[in-house]
Coordinates of C-alpha atoms in Angstrom, one line a residue:
M4 CA 8.3 53.0 -6.7
P5 CA 5.7 51.1 -7.0
Y6 CA 5.6 48.2 -4.0
P7 CA 5.8 44.4 -5.4
L8 CA 1.9 42.9 -5.6
L9 CA 3.5 40.1 -2.9
Q10 CA 7.3 40.4 -0.2
I11 CA 7.8 37.4 2.4
S12 CA 11.3 38.1 4.1
D13 CA 12.2 35.7 6.5
L14 CA 9.9 33.6 6.9
Q15 CA 9.5 30.9 9.4
V16 CA 6.9 28.9 10.4
D17 CA 6.9 26.0 12.7
F18 CA 4.2 23.0 14.2
I19 CA 3.6 22.0 17.5
S20 CA 3.4 18.8 18.8
E21 CA 3.9 16.3 21.6
L22 CA 7.1 15.4 20.3
G23 CA 8.5 18.8 20.2
T24 CA 9.1 21.6 17.4
T25 CA 9.5 21.2 14.1
T26 CA 9.9 24.0 11.4
A27 CA 8.9 23.2 8.2
V28 CA 9.8 27.0 6.4
K29 CA 12.7 28.6 7.3
N30 CA 13.9 31.7 6.3
I31 CA 11.8 32.5 3.3
S32 CA 12.7 35.4 1.0
L33 CA 10.8 36.0 -2.0
E34 CA 8.9 38.5 -4.7
V35 CA 5.8 38.2 -6.9
N36 CA 5.3 41.0 -9.5
R37 CA 2.3 42.2 -11.1
G38 CA 1.8 40.6 -15.0
E39 CA 4.3 37.8 -13.7
I40 CA 4.6 33.7 -13.1
V41 CA 7.2 32.6 -10.0
A42 CA 6.8 28.6 -9.8
I43 CA 7.8 27.7 -6.8
V44 CA 9.6 23.8 -6.9
G45 CA 10.4 20.6 -5.2
E46 CA 9.7 17.5 -3.8
S47 CA 7.0 16.7 -1.2
G48 CA 8.1 17.7 1.6
S49 CA 10.2 20.6 0.7
G50 CA 7.7 23.1 2.1
K51 CA 6.4 24.8 -0.9
S52 CA 2.7 24.1 0.3
V53 CA 3.1 25.9 3.6
T54 CA 4.7 28.3 2.0
S55 CA 1.3 29.6 -0.1
L56 CA -1.1 28.4 2.9
S57 CA 0.8 30.9 4.9
I58 CA 0.2 34.0 2.0
L59 CA -3.4 33.5 3.1
Q60 CA -3.2 32.2 6.5
L61 CA -4.7 28.7 6.0
L62 CA -2.9 27.0 8.2
P63 CA -4.6 26.1 11.5
T64 CA -3.1 27.8 14.3
P65 CA -2.4 25.4 16.5
P66 CA -0.9 23.5 16.0
A67 CA 1.6 25.9 13.2
R68 CA 3.1 29.4 14.9
Y69 CA 4.9 31.5 12.4
T70 CA 8.1 32.6 14.6
A71 CA 9.6 35.2 12.1
G72 CA 9.2 36.9 9.2
S73 CA 6.6 38.9 7.2
I74 CA 4.1 38.7 4.2
L75 CA 3.5 42.2 2.7
F76 CA 1.0 42.1 0.1
S77 CA 0.0 45.2 -2.5
A78 CA -2.9 44.9 -4.4
D79 CA -2.7 49.0 -6.0
G80 CA 1.4 48.8 -5.6
T81 CA 1.2 52.5 -3.2
S82 CA 0.5 50.7 0.4
Q83 CA 1.3 47.3 1.6
V84 CA -0.9 44.9 4.8
N85 CA 1.2 42.5 6.5
M86 CA -1.0 39.6 6.6
L87 CA 0.6 38.0 9.8
E88 CA -1.2 40.7 11.1
Q89 CA -4.6 41.0 9.6
S90 CA -7.4 39.7 11.6
A91 CA -9.8 37.5 10.3
H92 CA -12.8 39.8 9.3
Q93 CA -9.5 41.5 6.9
L94 CA -8.4 38.2 5.5
R95 CA -11.9 37.4 4.7
T96 CA -11.9 40.5 2.0
I97 CA -8.8 39.6 1.1
R98 CA -9.0 35.8 0.5
G99 CA -10.7 35.0 -3.3
H100 CA -11.0 38.4 -3.4
K101 CA -7.6 40.1 -4.2
I102 CA -5.8 37.0 -3.6
A103 CA -7.4 33.3 -5.1
M104 CA -5.9 30.2 -4.7
I105 CA -6.5 26.8 -6.6
F106 CA -5.7 23.0 -5.0
Q107 CA -4.6 20.6 -6.5
E108 CA -7.6 18.7 -5.9
P109 CA -10.5 20.5 -7.4
M110 CA -13.2 17.1 -6.1
T111 CA -12.1 18.2 -2.5
S112 CA -12.4 21.7 -3.4
L113 CA -15.5 21.2 -4.6
N114 CA -18.7 20.7 -2.3
P115 CA -20.8 18.0 -3.4
V116 CA -24.1 19.0 -2.9
F117 CA -24.4 21.4 -4.7
T118 CA -24.1 22.5 -8.8
C119 CA -20.9 24.6 -10.3
G120 CA -22.4 27.0 -11.4
F121 CA -24.4 27.8 -8.0
Q122 CA -20.6 27.9 -6.6
V123 CA -19.1 30.4 -8.8
M124 CA -22.6 32.9 -8.7
E125 CA -21.7 32.4 -4.5
A126 CA -18.1 32.8 -4.7
I127 CA -18.9 36.5 -6.8
R128 CA -22.3 37.6 -4.6
R129 CA -19.6 37.1 -0.9
H130 CA -17.1 39.5 -2.9
Q131 CA -19.2 41.8 -4.9
Q132 CA -22.9 43.4 -4.4
V133 CA -24.4 42.2 -7.4
S134 CA -27.8 40.4 -8.4
T135 CA -28.3 36.7 -9.1
A136 CA -28.7 37.2 -12.5
E137 CA -25.6 39.1 -12.9
A138 CA -23.7 36.7 -11.0
K139 CA -25.6 34.4 -13.4
A140 CA -24.4 36.3 -16.0
R141 CA -21.1 36.7 -14.8
T142 CA -20.4 32.9 -14.8
L143 CA -21.6 32.2 -17.8
E144 CA -19.1 34.6 -19.3
L145 CA -16.6 33.0 -16.9
F146 CA -17.7 29.7 -18.1
E147 CA -16.6 30.2 -21.8
K148 CA -13.3 32.3 -20.8
V149 CA -12.1 28.8 -19.2
K150 CA -13.4 27.1 -22.6
L151 CA -15.8 24.6 -20.7
P152 CA -17.7 22.6 -23.3
N153 CA -21.8 23.8 -23.1
P154 CA -21.2 26.6 -20.6
A155 CA -25.1 26.5 -19.3
L156 CA -25.6 22.7 -19.0
L157 CA -22.6 22.8 -17.2
M158 CA -24.2 25.5 -15.4
D159 CA -26.4 22.9 -13.6
R160 CA -24.1 20.0 -13.2
Y161 CA -22.3 18.5 -9.8
P162 CA -19.3 17.7 -9.5
H163 CA -18.9 13.9 -9.9
Q164 CA -20.8 14.8 -13.0
L165 CA -17.3 16.0 -14.7
S166 CA -14.1 15.0 -15.4
G167 CA -11.0 16.1 -13.8
G168 CA -10.0 18.5 -16.0
Q169 CA -13.5 19.8 -16.2
K170 CA -13.5 20.2 -12.8
Q171 CA -10.2 22.2 -12.6
R172 CA -11.7 25.1 -15.0
V173 CA -14.5 25.3 -12.6
M174 CA -12.1 26.5 -10.2
I175 CA -10.5 28.2 -12.3
A176 CA -13.3 30.0 -12.8
M177 CA -14.1 30.5 -9.4
A178 CA -10.6 31.9 -9.2
M179 CA -11.1 34.6 -11.3
S180 CA -14.5 35.8 -10.5
C181 CA -13.2 38.7 -8.7
H182 CA -10.4 39.6 -10.2
P183 CA -7.9 38.5 -8.2
S184 CA -4.4 40.8 -8.0
L185 CA -2.4 37.4 -6.8
L186 CA -3.5 33.9 -8.3
I187 CA -1.7 31.0 -6.3
C188 CA -1.9 27.5 -8.4
D189 CA -1.2 24.5 -5.7
E190 CA -0.2 21.7 -8.2
P191 CA -2.9 22.7 -10.2
T192 CA -2.4 19.9 -13.3
T193 CA -0.6 16.8 -11.2
A194 CA -3.4 14.4 -11.5
L195 CA -3.9 15.3 -14.8
D196 CA -3.2 13.9 -18.6
V197 CA -1.1 15.5 -20.6
T198 CA -3.2 16.8 -23.2
V199 CA -5.9 18.2 -20.5
Q200 CA -2.4 19.7 -18.2
K201 CA -1.7 21.1 -21.3
T202 CA -4.9 23.5 -21.1
I203 CA -5.2 23.9 -18.4
L204 CA -1.7 25.5 -18.8
Q205 CA -2.2 27.4 -21.6
L206 CA -5.8 29.0 -19.5
I207 CA -3.4 30.0 -16.6
R208 CA -0.7 31.6 -18.6
G209 CA -3.2 33.3 -21.2
L210 CA -4.9 34.4 -18.5
Q211 CA -2.4 35.7 -16.9
E212 CA -1.6 37.7 -19.4
T213 CA -5.2 39.3 -20.1
E214 CA -5.9 40.1 -16.2
K215 CA -2.1 41.4 -15.5
M216 CA -2.4 39.5 -12.6
G217 CA 1.1 38.0 -10.6
V218 CA 1.0 33.8 -10.1
I219 CA 2.6 32.0 -7.8
F220 CA 2.7 28.3 -9.3
I221 CA 3.5 25.6 -6.9
T222 CA 4.8 21.8 -8.8
H223 CA 7.3 18.9 -8.3
D224 CA 7.4 18.9 -12.4
L225 CA 10.6 21.3 -13.7
G226 CA 8.7 20.2 -17.4
V227 CA 5.9 22.3 -16.1
V228 CA 8.0 25.0 -14.9
A229 CA 9.6 25.4 -18.8
E230 CA 5.7 26.0 -20.1
V231 CA 4.7 28.7 -18.0
A232 CA 7.0 30.4 -15.5
D233 CA 8.9 33.7 -15.6
R234 CA 11.0 32.8 -12.7
A235 CA 11.4 30.0 -11.1
I236 CA 12.4 28.9 -6.8
V237 CA 13.8 25.6 -5.6
M238 CA 12.8 24.5 -2.5
Y239 CA 14.4 21.9 -0.1
K240 CA 13.8 20.8 3.2
G241 CA 11.9 23.5 3.9
A242 CA 14.9 26.2 2.7
I243 CA 15.0 28.1 -0.7
V244 CA 18.6 26.9 -2.0
E245 CA 18.1 28.5 -5.5
Q246 CA 16.0 30.9 -7.4
G247 CA 16.5 33.0 -10.8
S248 CA 15.0 32.9 -14.4
T249 CA 13.2 30.1 -15.8
K250 CA 15.9 29.7 -18.6
D251 CA 18.7 30.4 -15.9
I252 CA 17.9 27.7 -13.5
F253 CA 17.2 25.1 -16.9
H254 CA 20.2 25.9 -18.6
S255 CA 22.8 26.5 -16.4
P256 CA 21.6 25.2 -12.4
Q257 CA 24.1 26.0 -9.5
H258 CA 22.7 24.0 -6.4
P259 CA 23.5 19.8 -6.5
Y260 CA 19.4 19.4 -5.3
T261 CA 18.3 21.4 -8.7
K262 CA 20.2 19.7 -11.2
G263 CA 18.9 16.5 -9.7
L264 CA 15.8 17.3 -9.6
L265 CA 16.7 18.8 -13.6
A266 CA 18.1 14.9 -14.0
C267 CA 15.3 12.8 -12.6
R268 CA 13.0 13.1 -15.1
P269 CA 12.7 10.2 -18.2
I270 CA 13.4 11.7 -21.8
L271 CA 11.6 11.4 -24.7
H272 CA 14.9 10.6 -26.7
K273 CA 16.9 8.7 -24.4
K274 CA 16.1 5.4 -23.3
G275 CA 17.5 5.1 -20.2
E276 CA 19.7 1.9 -18.0
R277 CA 19.5 3.7 -14.9
L278 CA 17.7 7.2 -13.6
P279 CA 20.2 9.4 -11.7
V280 CA 18.1 10.1 -9.0
V281 CA 18.6 13.7 -6.3
S282 CA 20.3 11.8 -3.8
D283 CA 23.5 11.1 -6.2
F284 CA 23.5 14.6 -6.7
L285 CA 23.9 15.8 -3.0
E286 CA 25.9 13.1 -1.9
G287 CA 28.5 14.7 -5.2
K288 CA 28.2 11.8 -6.7
N289 CA 28.7 11.7 -11.0
S290 CA 25.6 10.8 -11.8
S291 CA 24.3 10.6 -15.5
V292 CA 21.8 8.7 -17.8
K293 CA 23.2 5.3 -18.8
E294 CA 21.9 5.1 -22.2
V295 CA 20.8 1.8 -23.2
T296 CA 22.6 0.3 -26.7
A297 CA 20.6 -3.8 -26.3
P298 CA 18.6 -4.5 -28.8
L299 CA 14.6 -5.3 -27.7
I300 CA 14.1 -8.3 -26.6
V301 CA 13.1 -11.0 -29.5
H302 CA 11.4 -13.6 -29.2
S303 CA 11.2 -16.9 -31.3
A304 CA 7.7 -17.0 -34.0
D305 CA 6.8 -20.1 -32.3
E306 CA 7.0 -19.3 -29.0
P307 CA 3.4 -18.6 -28.0
P308 CA 2.5 -15.4 -25.7
L309 CA 2.3 -15.4 -22.0
L310 CA -1.1 -13.4 -22.2
K311 CA -2.9 -13.1 -25.2
V312 CA -6.2 -10.4 -25.4
E313 CA -9.1 -11.7 -27.8
N314 CA -11.8 -9.3 -29.4
L315 CA -11.8 -8.2 -25.3
E316 CA -15.1 -6.2 -24.6
V317 CA -16.0 -4.7 -20.9
W318 CA -19.4 -2.4 -21.0
F319 CA -21.0 -0.8 -18.7
P320 CA -24.8 0.0 -18.5
A321 CA -25.2 4.3 -19.6
R322 CA -28.9 4.1 -18.8
K323 CA -31.9 1.9 -17.8
T324 CA -35.8 1.8 -17.7
F325 CA -38.1 2.0 -14.6
F326 CA -37.9 -1.4 -14.7
G327 CA -34.4 -2.6 -14.7
K328 CA -33.8 -3.0 -18.6
T329 CA -30.3 -1.3 -20.6
L330 CA -31.0 1.2 -22.9
D331 CA -27.2 2.0 -23.4
Y332 CA -24.0 1.2 -22.4
V333 CA -20.8 2.9 -21.5
K334 CA -17.9 0.7 -23.9
A335 CA -14.8 1.0 -21.6
V336 CA -13.0 -1.5 -23.4
N337 CA -14.5 -2.0 -27.2
D338 CA -13.1 -5.1 -29.9
V339 CA -9.1 -4.6 -28.1
S340 CA -6.6 -7.8 -29.0
F341 CA -2.9 -7.9 -28.4
S342 CA -0.4 -10.2 -26.6
V343 CA 2.6 -9.9 -24.3
R344 CA 5.5 -12.5 -25.0
K345 CA 7.4 -13.6 -21.7
G346 CA 9.9 -11.3 -19.9
E347 CA 8.6 -7.9 -22.1
T348 CA 6.9 -5.0 -20.5
L349 CA 3.9 -3.5 -22.6
G350 CA 3.4 0.3 -22.4
L351 CA -0.9 0.9 -22.2
V352 CA -0.9 4.7 -22.2
G353 CA -3.7 7.0 -23.0
E354 CA -5.9 9.6 -21.3
S355 CA -8.2 9.3 -18.1
G356 CA -11.4 7.3 -19.9
C357 CA -10.0 6.0 -22.0
G358 CA -9.9 2.6 -20.5
K359 CA -6.4 1.6 -19.7
T360 CA -7.6 0.9 -16.3
T361 CA -10.6 -1.1 -17.1
L362 CA -8.1 -3.2 -19.5
G363 CA -5.8 -3.8 -16.4
R364 CA -9.1 -5.4 -13.8
S365 CA -10.0 -7.5 -16.5
L366 CA -6.7 -8.9 -17.1
L367 CA -7.4 -10.3 -13.1
R368 CA -10.8 -10.8 -13.8
L369 CA -11.5 -8.0 -10.7
I370 CA -14.0 -6.5 -13.3
D371 CA -15.7 -9.4 -15.7
P372 CA -15.2 -8.9 -19.4
T373 CA -18.7 -8.7 -21.4
G374 CA -17.3 -10.6 -24.6
G375 CA -14.1 -11.7 -25.6
A376 CA -11.6 -13.5 -24.1
I377 CA -8.1 -13.4 -21.9
W378 CA -5.7 -16.8 -22.4
Y379 CA -3.5 -16.5 -20.1
N380 CA -0.3 -19.6 -20.1
G381 CA -2.7 -21.4 -22.3
Q382 CA -6.0 -21.1 -20.6
N383 CA -8.8 -19.2 -21.1
I384 CA -9.4 -16.6 -17.7
T385 CA -12.3 -15.7 -18.8
A386 CA -13.7 -18.8 -18.8
I387 CA -12.7 -20.2 -14.9
K388 CA -14.8 -20.6 -12.1
K389 CA -14.3 -17.9 -9.3
D390 CA -12.7 -20.8 -7.3
A391 CA -10.2 -20.7 -9.5
L392 CA -9.6 -17.3 -9.6
K393 CA -7.6 -18.1 -6.6
A394 CA -4.4 -19.8 -8.4
L395 CA -4.5 -17.7 -11.0
R396 CA -4.1 -14.5 -8.7
Q397 CA -0.9 -16.2 -6.9
N398 CA 0.9 -15.6 -10.5
I399 CA -0.9 -12.3 -12.1
Q400 CA -0.7 -9.5 -9.3
I401 CA -1.8 -5.9 -9.6
I402 CA 0.6 -2.5 -7.9
F403 CA -2.4 0.0 -7.9
Q404 CA -1.7 4.1 -7.5
D405 CA -2.6 5.2 -4.9
P406 CA -0.5 2.6 -1.8
Y407 CA -2.4 4.1 0.6
S408 CA -5.5 3.7 0.1
S409 CA -4.1 -0.2 -1.1
L410 CA -2.9 -1.0 2.6
N411 CA -4.9 -1.5 5.3
P412 CA -4.3 1.3 8.4
R413 CA -5.1 -1.3 11.0
M414 CA -2.1 -3.6 9.7
T415 CA 1.3 -3.7 10.2
I416 CA 3.9 -3.5 6.9
G417 CA 4.8 -6.9 7.9
D418 CA 1.8 -8.1 8.9
A419 CA 0.5 -6.9 5.4
I420 CA 3.0 -8.8 3.3
T421 CA 3.0 -12.2 5.0
E422 CA -1.6 -12.0 4.6
P423 CA -1.6 -13.0 1.7
M424 CA 1.0 -15.7 1.4
Q425 CA -0.9 -17.2 4.4
V426 CA -4.2 -17.1 2.5
H427 CA -2.3 -19.0 -1.4
G428 CA 0.2 -21.6 1.8
L429 CA 3.1 -20.2 0.4
H430 CA 5.9 -21.8 3.0
N431 CA 5.3 -23.9 5.6
S432 CA 5.3 -22.0 8.8
N433 CA 5.1 -18.3 9.9
R434 CA 8.8 -18.4 10.8
Q435 CA 9.6 -18.9 6.9
R436 CA 7.1 -16.5 5.8
K437 CA 8.5 -13.9 8.0
E438 CA 11.7 -14.5 7.2
W439 CA 10.9 -14.1 3.1
T440 CA 9.0 -10.7 4.4
M441 CA 12.3 -9.4 5.7
E442 CA 13.6 -10.8 2.4
M443 CA 11.4 -8.7 0.1
L444 CA 11.7 -5.7 2.4
Q445 CA 15.4 -5.6 1.7
K446 CA 15.2 -6.2 -2.1
V447 CA 12.5 -2.8 -2.0
D448 CA 15.3 -0.9 -0.2
L449 CA 13.7 -0.7 3.1
K450 CA 14.8 -1.8 6.7
P451 CA 13.8 -4.8 8.7
E452 CA 12.7 -1.8 11.5
H453 CA 10.0 -1.8 9.1
F454 CA 8.1 -4.7 9.9
N455 CA 6.6 -3.0 12.3
R456 CA 5.2 -0.2 11.9
Y457 CA 2.2 1.1 10.0
P458 CA 1.2 2.1 6.9
H459 CA 1.1 6.4 8.1
E460 CA 4.2 6.3 9.2
F461 CA 5.3 5.8 6.1
S462 CA 6.3 8.6 3.0
G463 CA 4.5 8.2 0.1
G464 CA 7.6 6.5 -2.4
Q465 CA 7.7 4.0 1.0
R466 CA 4.3 3.0 0.3
Q467 CA 4.7 2.5 -2.9
R468 CA 7.5 -0.3 -2.2
I469 CA 5.4 -1.8 0.2
V470 CA 3.2 -2.2 -2.3
I471 CA 5.6 -3.6 -4.4
A472 CA 7.0 -5.8 -1.8
R473 CA 3.9 -7.8 -1.0
A474 CA 3.0 -8.4 -5.2
L475 CA 6.8 -10.1 -5.3
A476 CA 6.1 -11.7 -2.1
L477 CA 4.0 -14.6 -3.8
G478 CA 6.5 -14.9 -6.7
P479 CA 4.0 -14.0 -9.6
T480 CA 5.0 -14.3 -13.5
F481 CA 3.3 -11.0 -14.0
V482 CA 2.6 -8.2 -12.9
V483 CA -0.1 -5.0 -13.6
C484 CA 1.3 -1.4 -12.6
D485 CA -1.6 0.6 -12.8
E486 CA -0.6 4.7 -12.5
S487 CA 2.1 2.9 -9.3
V488 CA 4.1 6.0 -10.1
S489 CA 1.8 8.7 -11.1
A490 CA 1.2 10.3 -7.5
L491 CA 5.3 10.8 -6.6
D492 CA 7.2 13.6 -7.3
V493 CA 10.3 13.0 -10.0
S494 CA 13.1 11.9 -7.3
V495 CA 10.8 9.9 -5.8
Q496 CA 9.5 8.4 -9.0
A497 CA 13.0 7.4 -10.3
Q498 CA 13.9 5.5 -7.7
I499 CA 10.5 3.5 -7.6
L500 CA 11.4 2.8 -12.0
N501 CA 14.7 1.7 -11.0
L502 CA 13.2 -0.9 -8.7
L503 CA 10.6 -2.1 -11.1
N504 CA 13.4 -2.9 -13.7
D505 CA 16.1 -4.0 -10.9
L506 CA 13.0 -6.6 -9.6
K507 CA 11.8 -7.1 -13.5
K508 CA 15.1 -8.5 -14.1
E509 CA 16.2 -10.1 -11.1
F510 CA 12.5 -12.0 -11.2
D511 CA 12.5 -12.8 -14.5
L512 CA 8.9 -10.4 -14.5
T513 CA 6.2 -9.6 -17.8
T514 CA 4.8 -6.6 -16.6
I515 CA 2.1 -4.0 -18.8
F516 CA 3.0 -0.6 -17.0
I517 CA -0.3 1.5 -17.0
S518 CA 0.3 4.8 -17.1
H519 CA -0.5 8.6 -18.9
D520 CA 3.0 9.6 -18.5
L521 CA 4.1 9.0 -21.8
S522 CA 7.5 10.4 -20.8
V523 CA 7.5 7.1 -18.3
V524 CA 6.2 5.0 -20.3
R525 CA 8.4 5.1 -22.8
Y526 CA 11.9 4.7 -20.6
I527 CA 10.3 1.7 -19.3
S528 CA 8.8 -0.3 -22.1
D529 CA 9.9 -2.6 -25.0
R530 CA 6.5 -2.2 -26.4
I531 CA 3.8 0.7 -26.5
L532 CA -0.3 0.1 -27.1
V533 CA -2.4 3.4 -27.3
M534 CA -5.8 3.6 -26.6
N535 CA -8.5 6.2 -26.9
K536 CA -12.1 5.9 -26.6
G537 CA -12.2 2.2 -25.9
M538 CA -10.1 0.9 -28.5
I539 CA -6.8 0.5 -29.5
E540 CA -5.2 3.5 -31.5
E541 CA -1.8 2.3 -32.0
M542 CA 0.8 -0.5 -30.8
G543 CA 4.6 -0.7 -31.7
N544 CA 8.0 -0.4 -30.5
A545 CA 8.6 1.9 -28.0
E546 CA 10.7 3.2 -30.6
D547 CA 8.8 3.6 -33.0
I548 CA 6.0 5.0 -31.5
Y549 CA 7.6 8.0 -30.2
S550 CA 10.0 8.4 -33.1
N551 CA 7.6 7.8 -36.1
P552 CA 3.5 7.8 -34.6
Q553 CA 1.3 7.1 -37.2
K554 CA -2.2 8.3 -35.9
E555 CA -2.9 11.8 -35.0
Y556 CA -4.2 11.4 -32.1
T557 CA -0.1 9.1 -31.0
K558 CA 1.1 13.0 -32.1
Q559 CA -1.2 15.0 -30.5
L560 CA -0.1 12.8 -26.7
I561 CA 3.6 13.3 -27.6
A562 CA 3.2 17.1 -28.3
S563 CA 1.2 17.7 -25.4
I564 CA 3.8 16.5 -23.0
P565 CA 6.0 19.7 -20.9
K566 CA 9.1 20.9 -23.5
A567 CA 11.5 19.9 -20.0
A568 CA 10.4 16.4 -20.8
I569 CA 11.5 16.1 -24.4

């Protein structure tokens, strides 16, 4: 009987620091066979990436230390090698050749100073004795196989000239260049739109079937697991808590943590008042999504909208002459008109590059419009001087996607929240500002002792709470949430969505919620605006958009959502 492709037994990995020893993963035992896709699922910090990096010995030692266990790899099924006992030279012959890996962020995986074609050719020539011409022909063949448009043209393009989905396809081509026996995919679709995600998942599945290789697919999204995996392994706090066929995991989960992961993701056919969170299941609480039966917010026809956008255009120069004359423009936002009533949440959805973020930022004049008008509370904010923007931005706040880059790493979170209040002259003294900051921290479920800590001392979900507290500390009436939960695990995402709903009611907020995750937008929005190529494709009530979409583009977006999310 042939050996499994990969066999991990009782693996334990520790990290050594000045503060002591931390066990990242313990007692990890799993198998991957040829021709199957095994998903490893769990939240950030569960140990999934540490497990995958251990297979290729990519963890720095120190601080990492392999304390126990073995990782046995068998490319041909007749003999095994223990990856923990291989020399640096032996590992180089395995990495990229017999075991390949695709990482989450292709931009940091690709060298920005070399063309995409050169980098794939380099990988081929490193492991195979072929000429430059043969490597180029093989690269073109791979680019066609991963369905890159115009492969000959993209061969000479640099990574920054490609979209996120195209860069990920280049990484897949590079991983497949030497016909590996095992492919490790570490969150390869997390940052991608649903349509791009669907094509990448189909591509990986198709390549796995044609190449007859084993695949380890690491993700925190159970919807993705349902799309691609034959078996699923659930990790929590560095240990495997459940594993089995994907069907069994989804239809009869045994561990409370697995039940929590399945329940906390918004789903399209239910609009929940509160999303259950994983901690409810771990603590044994009976948790389920409570459906909303209340009618939509109804406004009088005579009531003026809080925000009205008329024929808005935001164009960027695309090509210029030697003397600086613009020859062509990128029409990021093109003739967009809509309105938002007080207390309403408008969902803004579309693929990357459709113009939704540019539109959101132009509402605060962070980007100046090329044409059109933006009326806020009866005032044309496109016509006001920059000196008058200060008062406007107290009333209109924005919550960005990446809270870590939104916070000054040299400032405590207490200072980060009080500083905008000082800038706008709110409250009479530093003591009053500190008291209000403490109250805001409590409202976003953070503790008073967090006041003097720095951003790096918090998790991603906690940092997002800090940014929300900072935005609401100014008492705004209008908030733009720009992909505010896109980078978070599903369980943390559920907590933040519940928090935003609670704060919306408490502060009577009007919100524009920007996202490429349609199930999240459906959950939180009263009305939805679908954007495509800088223009409005479709607009209407959330219920109507999802139950009866009129435009083909909207239908494609909804069809691309992973099954488990539906």
